[in-house]
Short mmCIF file of C-alpha atoms in Angstrom, two decimals:
data_model
loop_
_atom_site.label_atom_id
_atom_site.label_comp_id
_atom_site.label_asym_id
_atom_site.label_seq_id
_atom_site.Cartn_x
_atom_site.Cartn_y
_atom_site.Cartn_z
CA MET A 1 -1.21 0.42 -2.10
CA LYS A 2 -2.02 2.03 -2.09
CA ARG A 3 -0.34 2.55 -0.76
CA VAL A 4 2.57 0.86 0.62
CA LYS A 5 1.60 -0.74 -0.25
CA THR A 6 3.04 -2.03 2.77
CA LYS A 7 0.93 -2.98 5.01
CA LYS A 8 -1.94 -4.15 5.96
CA THR A 9 -4.39 -6.35 7.48
CA LEU A 10 -5.39 -4.13 10.11
CA ILE A 11 -9.46 -5.07 12.64
CA LEU A 12 -11.18 -2.41 11.18
CA ILE A 13 -15.31 -1.48 11.90
CA LEU A 14 -17.10 -1.97 10.01
CA LEU A 15 -18.80 0.66 7.93
CA VAL A 16 -21.64 0.73 7.40
CA PHE A 17 -25.24 -1.13 6.83
CA SER A 18 -26.47 -3.30 8.79
CA VAL A 19 -26.71 -5.45 5.86
CA LEU A 20 -23.37 -6.72 6.69
CA LEU A 21 -24.34 -8.69 10.06
CA THR A 22 -28.14 -10.34 7.93
CA GLY A 23 -26.67 -10.85 5.27
CA CYS A 24 -26.82 -9.50 1.11
CA THR A 25 -30.53 -9.84 0.21
CA SER A 26 -31.04 -12.37 -2.76
CA THR A 27 -31.11 -9.57 -5.31
CA ASN A 28 -27.41 -8.04 -3.91
CA ASN A 29 -25.93 -12.11 -3.53
CA VAL A 30 -23.18 -12.32 -6.58
CA SER A 31 -23.85 -16.52 -8.27
CA SER A 32 -22.21 -18.47 -6.38
CA GLN A 33 -20.67 -19.60 -9.43
CA THR A 34 -17.12 -19.51 -9.46
CA ALA A 35 -13.82 -19.71 -11.54
CA PRO A 36 -11.91 -22.93 -11.39
CA TRP A 37 -8.78 -22.56 -9.45
CA GLN A 38 -5.63 -22.48 -11.56
CA GLU A 39 -1.78 -23.38 -10.10
CA ILE A 40 0.74 -21.69 -11.93
CA LYS A 41 3.35 -24.07 -12.17
CA LEU A 42 6.46 -21.04 -11.73
CA GLU A 43 9.44 -23.17 -12.82
CA ASN A 44 7.31 -22.45 -16.11
CA VAL A 45 7.35 -18.86 -15.56
CA PRO A 46 9.97 -17.14 -18.46
CA GLN A 47 12.54 -15.84 -15.74
CA VAL A 48 14.31 -12.46 -16.74
CA THR A 49 16.37 -9.45 -15.62
CA VAL A 50 16.95 -6.42 -15.22
CA GLU A 51 20.07 -4.02 -14.77
CA ALA A 52 20.28 -1.67 -11.56
CA LEU A 53 19.95 2.09 -11.81
CA PHE A 54 21.32 2.44 -9.04
CA SER A 55 22.27 1.61 -5.79
CA ARG A 56 23.46 2.76 -2.59
CA GLU A 57 25.31 0.94 0.66
CA TYR A 58 24.10 2.60 4.53
CA ASN A 59 25.82 1.39 7.94
CA SER A 60 22.50 1.45 8.78
CA VAL A 61 18.76 -0.22 8.83
CA ILE A 62 16.16 1.74 6.48
CA ASN A 63 13.25 1.74 5.75
CA VAL A 64 12.16 3.69 1.81
CA SER A 65 9.50 5.59 1.06
CA LEU A 66 8.30 5.90 -3.35
CA ALA A 67 6.21 9.40 -4.94
CA PRO A 68 3.01 7.24 -6.73
CA ASP A 69 4.74 7.49 -9.17
CA GLY A 70 8.83 5.96 -8.23
CA ASN A 71 9.92 9.69 -8.98
CA LEU A 72 11.88 10.62 -5.46
CA ILE A 73 12.56 7.98 -3.46
CA ALA A 74 13.19 8.67 0.07
CA VAL A 75 15.58 6.56 2.76
CA ASN A 76 15.07 6.63 6.49
CA ARG A 77 18.80 6.42 8.28
CA ALA A 78 17.33 4.55 11.20
CA GLN A 79 21.32 4.46 13.36
CA SER A 80 24.85 5.69 12.77
CA VAL A 81 23.84 9.00 11.62
CA PRO A 82 20.48 9.38 11.60
CA GLY A 83 17.95 11.64 8.82
CA ILE A 84 17.13 11.22 5.17
CA GLU A 85 18.01 10.98 1.67
CA VAL A 86 16.22 12.08 -0.62
CA PHE A 87 16.70 11.27 -4.21
CA GLU A 88 15.36 11.36 -8.27
CA ARG A 89 14.89 7.69 -9.66
CA SER A 90 18.40 8.16 -11.47
CA GLY A 91 20.30 7.82 -8.47
CA ARG A 92 21.30 11.26 -7.86
CA ARG A 93 20.67 12.68 -5.00
CA LEU A 94 18.99 15.05 -4.03
CA TRP A 95 19.47 16.96 -0.48
CA THR A 96 19.67 14.87 2.91
CA TYR A 97 18.26 15.89 6.68
CA THR A 98 19.62 14.91 10.56
CA SER A 99 18.33 14.41 12.87
CA ASN A 100 18.74 16.34 16.27
CA THR A 101 16.19 14.63 17.85
CA GLU A 102 17.11 11.22 20.43
CA ASN A 103 15.59 8.62 18.33
CA SER A 104 14.09 5.47 18.43
CA GLY A 105 12.18 5.56 16.08
CA SER A 106 11.81 6.87 12.97
CA VAL A 107 9.96 6.50 9.82
CA VAL A 108 10.09 8.85 6.17
CA LYS A 109 7.58 8.67 3.50
CA VAL A 110 6.80 9.93 -0.28
CA LEU A 111 3.76 12.15 0.19
CA GLU A 112 0.67 11.01 -2.12
CA SER A 113 1.12 14.04 -3.83
CA GLY A 114 4.36 12.91 -5.15
CA ASN A 115 5.97 17.13 -3.87
CA HIS A 116 6.63 16.48 -0.50
CA ILE A 117 7.91 13.73 2.10
CA SER A 118 6.98 13.77 5.86
CA TYR A 119 10.34 12.63 8.42
CA THR A 120 8.48 11.04 12.09
CA VAL A 121 11.38 10.94 14.83
CA THR A 122 10.13 9.40 18.39
CA SER A 123 12.44 9.30 20.76
CA SER A 124 12.59 6.38 24.05
CA ARG A 125 10.11 8.38 26.03
CA TYR A 126 7.37 8.56 23.01
CA LYS A 127 8.16 12.10 21.99
CA GLY A 128 9.14 13.04 19.04
CA GLN A 129 8.44 15.17 16.04
CA TYR A 130 6.82 15.33 12.51
CA ILE A 131 8.23 17.05 9.69
CA ILE A 132 6.85 18.60 6.99
CA PHE A 133 9.31 18.86 3.79
CA ASP A 134 9.43 19.99 0.08
CA LYS A 135 10.95 17.88 -2.79
CA ASP A 136 13.72 20.48 -2.36
CA GLY A 137 13.72 20.17 1.19
CA LYS A 138 12.72 23.25 2.28
CA VAL A 139 11.00 22.46 5.89
CA LEU A 140 7.46 23.96 5.91
CA TRP A 141 6.22 23.74 8.92
CA PHE A 142 6.64 21.10 11.71
CA LYS A 143 4.92 19.41 14.87
CA ASP A 144 4.89 17.40 17.84
CA VAL A 145 3.83 14.69 18.69
CA SER A 146 3.27 11.58 21.60
CA GLY A 147 3.92 8.36 19.85
CA LEU A 148 3.30 7.04 16.51
CA VAL A 149 1.77 8.27 13.12
CA ASP A 150 -0.32 7.52 10.55
CA ILE A 151 0.56 10.16 8.11
CA THR A 152 -1.41 11.00 4.46
CA MET A 153 -1.68 13.27 1.77
CA ASP A 154 -4.15 13.70 -0.54
CA TYR A 155 -2.99 13.48 -4.25
CA SER A 156 -3.44 17.86 -4.94
CA GLY A 157 -1.26 18.60 -1.34
CA LYS A 158 -3.28 20.10 -0.73
CA ARG A 159 -5.06 18.45 2.67
CA LEU A 160 -2.96 16.85 5.46
CA ALA A 161 -4.39 13.54 7.47
CA VAL A 162 -2.23 13.02 10.39
CA LEU A 163 -3.54 10.42 12.72
CA GLU A 164 -2.46 9.48 16.56
CA HIS A 165 -2.06 6.66 17.59
CA SER A 166 -1.85 7.84 21.15
CA THR A 167 -4.50 10.24 21.01
CA ALA A 168 -6.99 8.57 18.71
CA LYS A 169 -6.87 11.64 16.90
CA LEU A 170 -6.94 11.79 13.52
CA ARG A 171 -6.06 15.92 12.82
CA LEU A 172 -7.68 17.09 8.74
CA LEU A 173 -4.71 19.78 8.37
CA ASP A 174 -4.46 22.01 5.21
CA GLU A 175 -2.07 23.12 3.41
CA ASN A 176 -0.08 25.16 5.88
CA GLY A 177 -0.32 22.95 8.42
CA GLU A 178 -3.41 24.66 9.60
CA GLN A 179 -6.01 22.33 11.62
CA VAL A 180 -9.69 21.96 9.46
CA GLY A 181 -10.93 19.06 11.12
CA GLU A 182 -10.58 16.95 13.85
CA TYR A 183 -11.67 13.23 14.71
CA ARG A 184 -11.09 10.06 16.81
CA VAL A 185 -10.31 6.65 15.17
CA ASN A 186 -9.41 3.90 17.65
CA PRO A 187 -5.67 2.75 17.47
CA GLY A 188 -4.93 0.88 15.02
CA GLY A 189 -6.96 1.73 12.62
CA SER A 190 -6.18 3.29 9.25
CA VAL A 191 -6.89 6.85 7.09
CA GLU A 192 -6.75 6.95 3.25
CA PHE A 193 -7.85 9.31 0.54
CA SER A 194 -9.21 8.60 -3.12
CA LYS A 195 -7.19 9.60 -5.49
CA GLY A 196 -9.41 12.02 -7.38
CA GLY A 197 -9.02 13.70 -3.22
CA ASN A 198 -12.68 13.64 -3.07
CA ILE A 199 -13.06 11.64 -0.22
CA LEU A 200 -11.55 10.75 2.98
CA LEU A 201 -11.70 6.59 4.49
CA ALA A 202 -11.07 6.50 7.89
CA ALA A 203 -11.47 3.31 9.37
CA ASP A 204 -11.13 1.74 13.53
CA ASP A 205 -12.34 -0.67 15.32
CA GLU A 206 -15.93 0.93 15.83
CA ARG A 207 -16.68 2.59 13.01
CA VAL A 208 -15.69 3.66 9.20
CA SER A 209 -16.60 7.27 8.37
CA LEU A 210 -15.77 8.36 5.13
CA ILE A 211 -15.12 12.80 4.58
CA ASN A 212 -15.36 15.65 2.85
CA PRO A 213 -11.32 16.95 3.03
CA GLN A 214 -12.68 20.57 1.84
CA THR A 215 -15.66 20.90 4.39
CA GLY A 216 -13.90 18.23 7.14
CA ARG A 217 -17.52 17.27 7.44
CA PRO A 218 -18.34 12.73 7.55
CA SER A 219 -20.74 12.33 4.21
CA LEU A 220 -21.21 9.09 5.64
CA ASP A 221 -20.36 7.86 9.36
CA SER A 222 -21.30 3.69 11.28
CA LYS A 223 -20.19 2.30 14.35
CA GLN A 224 -21.42 -1.48 13.26
CA SER A 225 -17.87 -3.27 12.89
CA LEU A 226 -16.19 -6.38 12.48
CA GLN A 227 -12.70 -7.73 11.22
CA LYS A 228 -11.41 -7.39 8.12
CA ASN A 229 -9.80 -5.06 5.25
CA VAL A 230 -10.68 -1.40 4.19
CA LEU A 231 -10.27 -0.03 1.04
CA LEU A 232 -11.43 2.43 -1.11
CA ALA A 233 -11.30 2.08 -4.82
CA ASN A 234 -8.74 4.75 -6.46
CA GLN A 235 -12.04 7.64 -7.23
CA GLY A 236 -13.84 7.06 -4.76
CA GLN A 237 -16.42 5.74 -5.83
CA TYR A 238 -16.33 2.04 -3.77
CA VAL A 239 -15.58 0.94 -0.93
CA ALA A 240 -14.55 -2.06 -0.76
CA VAL A 241 -14.40 -4.51 2.96
CA THR A 242 -12.73 -8.77 2.79
CA THR A 243 -13.84 -10.10 6.18
CA GLY A 244 -12.17 -12.81 8.29
CA GLU A 245 -13.02 -16.37 10.05
CA GLY A 246 -17.09 -16.38 11.31
CA ASP A 247 -17.47 -14.71 7.78
CA ASN A 248 -15.18 -14.84 5.10
CA ALA A 249 -17.01 -12.70 2.90
CA LEU A 250 -16.15 -9.88 0.17
CA TYR A 251 -18.40 -6.64 0.04
CA MET A 252 -18.86 -4.04 -2.31
CA PHE A 253 -20.47 -0.53 -0.85
CA SER A 254 -21.07 2.20 -3.33
CA ARG A 255 -20.52 5.31 -2.49
CA ASN A 256 -23.93 6.48 -0.83
CA GLY A 257 -22.63 2.81 1.52
CA GLN A 258 -25.51 0.64 -0.58
CA VAL A 259 -23.92 -2.71 -0.76
CA LYS A 260 -23.47 -3.67 -4.62
CA TRP A 261 -23.00 -7.96 -3.68
CA LYS A 262 -21.56 -10.24 -1.70
CA ARG A 263 -19.39 -12.51 -2.50
CA ASN A 264 -17.68 -15.62 0.40
CA LEU A 265 -13.97 -16.84 -0.23
CA THR A 266 -12.11 -19.36 1.01
CA SER A 267 -11.84 -19.60 4.44
CA SER A 268 -8.03 -19.41 6.39
CA GLY A 269 -6.63 -16.12 4.10
CA ARG A 270 -5.56 -13.35 5.17
CA ASN A 271 -7.99 -11.60 2.26
CA GLU A 272 -5.86 -8.10 1.35
CA ILE A 273 -7.64 -6.38 -1.18
CA ALA A 274 -6.28 -4.16 -4.57
CA PHE A 275 -8.28 -2.02 -6.77
CA SER A 276 -6.86 -2.58 -9.45
CA HIS A 277 -5.45 1.07 -11.89
CA ASP A 278 -9.18 1.41 -13.13
CA ASP A 279 -11.04 0.81 -10.78
CA SER A 280 -12.74 -1.87 -12.89
CA TYR A 281 -11.57 -5.34 -10.95
CA ILE A 282 -11.06 -6.34 -7.30
CA TYR A 283 -8.13 -8.30 -6.39
CA VAL A 284 -8.56 -10.77 -3.26
CA TYR A 285 -4.86 -11.64 -2.59
CA GLY A 286 -4.11 -14.04 0.37
CA ALA A 287 -6.52 -15.79 0.35
CA GLY A 288 -7.12 -19.51 1.44
CA SER A 289 -3.74 -21.43 3.31
CA ARG A 290 -2.40 -21.23 -0.14
CA SER A 291 -2.46 -17.59 -0.52
CA GLY A 292 -4.24 -16.85 -3.55
CA ILE A 293 -4.70 -14.45 -5.84
CA GLN A 294 -9.40 -13.87 -6.47
CA ALA A 295 -10.23 -11.92 -9.85
CA HIS A 296 -14.08 -9.97 -9.28
CA MET A 297 -15.26 -7.82 -11.77
CA THR A 298 -15.94 -4.13 -9.65
CA GLU A 299 -20.20 -3.57 -10.99
CA SER A 300 -20.75 -7.10 -10.91
CA GLY A 301 -18.48 -8.80 -8.47
CA THR A 302 -18.68 -11.21 -11.13
CA ASN A 303 -15.37 -14.00 -10.12
CA VAL A 304 -13.23 -13.64 -14.13
CA TRP A 305 -10.43 -15.47 -11.98
CA GLN A 306 -8.62 -17.18 -9.12
CA LEU A 307 -5.26 -18.54 -9.22
CA TYR A 308 -2.23 -19.77 -7.31
CA PHE A 309 1.64 -20.71 -7.84
CA ASN A 310 2.72 -24.22 -7.09
CA ARG A 311 5.48 -23.44 -4.62
CA GLN A 312 3.74 -22.99 -0.79
CA GLY A 313 4.32 -19.83 0.35
CA GLU A 314 2.73 -15.69 0.64
CA VAL A 315 1.89 -12.61 -1.45
CA ARG A 316 2.98 -9.40 0.43
CA ASN A 317 2.40 -7.21 -2.40
CA LEU A 318 0.00 -6.99 -6.02
CA VAL A 319 0.10 -3.44 -7.41
CA SER A 320 -2.67 -3.08 -10.95
CA ARG A 321 -0.77 -1.09 -14.22
CA ASP A 322 -1.63 1.92 -16.51
CA ASP A 323 -1.01 -1.56 -19.53
CA GLY A 324 -3.10 -4.15 -17.58
CA LEU A 325 -0.24 -5.77 -15.99
CA ILE A 326 -0.50 -7.16 -12.48
CA LEU A 327 2.43 -7.05 -10.67
CA VAL A 328 2.84 -9.83 -7.68
CA HIS A 329 5.72 -9.89 -4.99
CA PHE A 330 5.46 -13.86 -4.03
CA VAL A 331 8.60 -14.81 -0.59
CA SER A 332 8.55 -18.30 -0.52
CA MET A 333 11.39 -19.64 1.26
CA ASN A 334 13.41 -16.21 1.63
CA GLU A 335 12.60 -16.36 -2.06
CA HIS A 336 11.80 -12.98 -3.65
CA ARG A 337 9.96 -12.95 -6.49
CA LEU A 338 8.09 -10.68 -8.70
CA ILE A 339 5.88 -12.29 -11.42
CA ALA A 340 3.37 -10.20 -14.03
CA LEU A 341 0.54 -11.82 -14.63
CA ASN A 342 -2.18 -9.68 -17.47
CA GLN A 343 -6.03 -9.20 -16.67
CA ASP A 344 -7.12 -13.23 -17.07
CA GLY A 345 -4.50 -14.26 -14.42
CA ARG A 346 -2.02 -15.44 -16.69
CA ALA A 347 1.90 -15.51 -15.27
CA GLN A 348 3.84 -13.09 -18.04
CA TRP A 349 7.29 -12.83 -16.10
CA GLN A 350 9.32 -13.16 -13.32
CA ILE A 351 11.62 -11.77 -11.42
CA ASN A 352 13.33 -13.73 -9.25
CA LEU A 353 15.70 -11.82 -6.15
CA ARG A 354 17.34 -13.66 -3.95
CA ASP A 355 19.65 -12.99 -0.92
CA ILE A 356 16.83 -9.81 0.06
CA ASN A 357 15.00 -8.79 3.37
CA GLY A 358 12.37 -6.30 1.65
CA LEU A 359 11.13 -5.01 -1.47
CA TYR A 360 9.08 -1.88 -2.33
CA LEU A 361 6.79 -0.78 -5.61
CA SER A 362 5.85 2.86 -6.36
CA GLU A 363 2.75 2.66 -6.60
CA ASP A 364 1.62 2.53 -10.30
CA GLY A 365 3.76 -0.22 -10.60
CA TYR A 366 7.54 0.55 -12.50
CA THR A 367 10.16 1.51 -9.98
CA MET A 368 10.74 -1.10 -7.40
CA ILE A 369 13.14 -0.94 -4.63
CA THR A 370 15.48 -4.38 -3.16
CA VAL A 371 16.75 -3.69 0.58
CA SER A 372 19.03 -6.50 1.21
CA GLU A 373 20.93 -7.20 3.72
CA SER A 374 23.98 -8.26 6.33
CA SER A 375 25.34 -8.96 9.24
CA ARG A 376 29.32 -7.30 10.30
CA GLU A 377 31.35 -8.80 12.64
CA SER A 378 30.47 -6.15 15.19
CA GLY A 379 27.25 -6.45 15.43
CA ALA A 380 26.01 -4.18 13.55
CA ILE A 381 24.23 -4.16 9.99
CA ARG A 382 24.89 -3.07 6.55
CA SER A 383 22.09 -2.28 3.83
CA THR A 384 22.53 -2.06 0.47
CA LEU A 385 19.73 -0.78 -1.69
CA GLN A 386 18.59 -0.95 -5.00
CA ALA A 387 16.39 0.77 -7.72
CA TYR A 388 16.07 -0.78 -10.70
CA ASP A 389 13.15 0.04 -13.97
CA LEU A 390 10.53 -1.77 -14.33
CA LYS A 391 9.62 -0.39 -17.74
CA LYS A 392 12.81 -1.97 -18.82
CA VAL A 393 12.40 -5.70 -18.77
CA GLU A 394 9.28 -4.31 -21.30
CA ARG A 395 11.73 -2.94 -23.50
CA ASP A 396 14.14 -6.00 -23.07
CA THR A 397 11.91 -8.38 -23.32
CA SER A 398 9.50 -10.30 -26.18
CA ILE A 399 6.50 -11.28 -23.76
CA ARG A 400 2.86 -11.68 -25.40
CA ARG A 401 0.24 -11.45 -23.52
#
């Protein structure tokens, strides 16, 4: 996910274009013909194992963030001694920071540049601050905030976007923390940079804007609304939108706001979306009541395959790698699985992860973090973090794609 990415269904704006409200024209509609649904029987998918690179224990609830390439791992200790620790993927601890702020909520994030870390601390009165560190732990600058904020950085580290939900403001900052633009974005909105750093997408329940990060000027600003997920392609050339009940469709837009195609989706799904590593495919996951996965060609909208697993459960995340594998985090009856598909939608292997509470994948899909929590007699939470190099799965298995 880009995000971690997490997280994700938002009530956002429909960007553009009245054509979403009236339906696409026949020249933009894709043929109604779809690939048949395939059921993947999990008991037939080869199971593989991978040894942890390192393990750490904390007397606290923790949240974790990874650099896009997995080379930095930041851990936020939310209780006990609040603060953060930053590790290399090998497990070598690089630095720590202890918070002196009254702490009722805190979040750490390795920013998209991979060389910066943000740490946000909020007090019980919703007053707090966010701090920007470089990868060596030097404080570059900090700012006071009121309430929740979302922070994202372009991949070059030259621009920072801070979405302040309590003030409904999106602030665009330069690398020194100086403001170069300000926009209104309603609470609950979202913001993301393209990997190329050439476009910033801001979306809420009233509008979608595409902003030039260098000039701070919107290149597209539309006021129509509809429930949906909105995702910017890695290189910023496309914007994908999925809608919920009442429409249940996937729309693909070009960067200038033209509708390329529309594809109807199965009802009752979360309809979350992810682009392939090279933007050639768009994946819809959490599709329909079976939490299925659908693959469409980005340029034409052709549905090339769709599948679901033979267990009642939920697809929580999907990451496309540069080697063609698609990693799927699937949860069924509190059992977590990481399942690898090839580009044809065929299952290659799975890692069955029992007794964990959370799973994090790096944006490139080669590093995995798991977190397990247990309660002590005192009522305190003990968290165990384990880090894995998923490249070792490829070296240790002879599975053919």
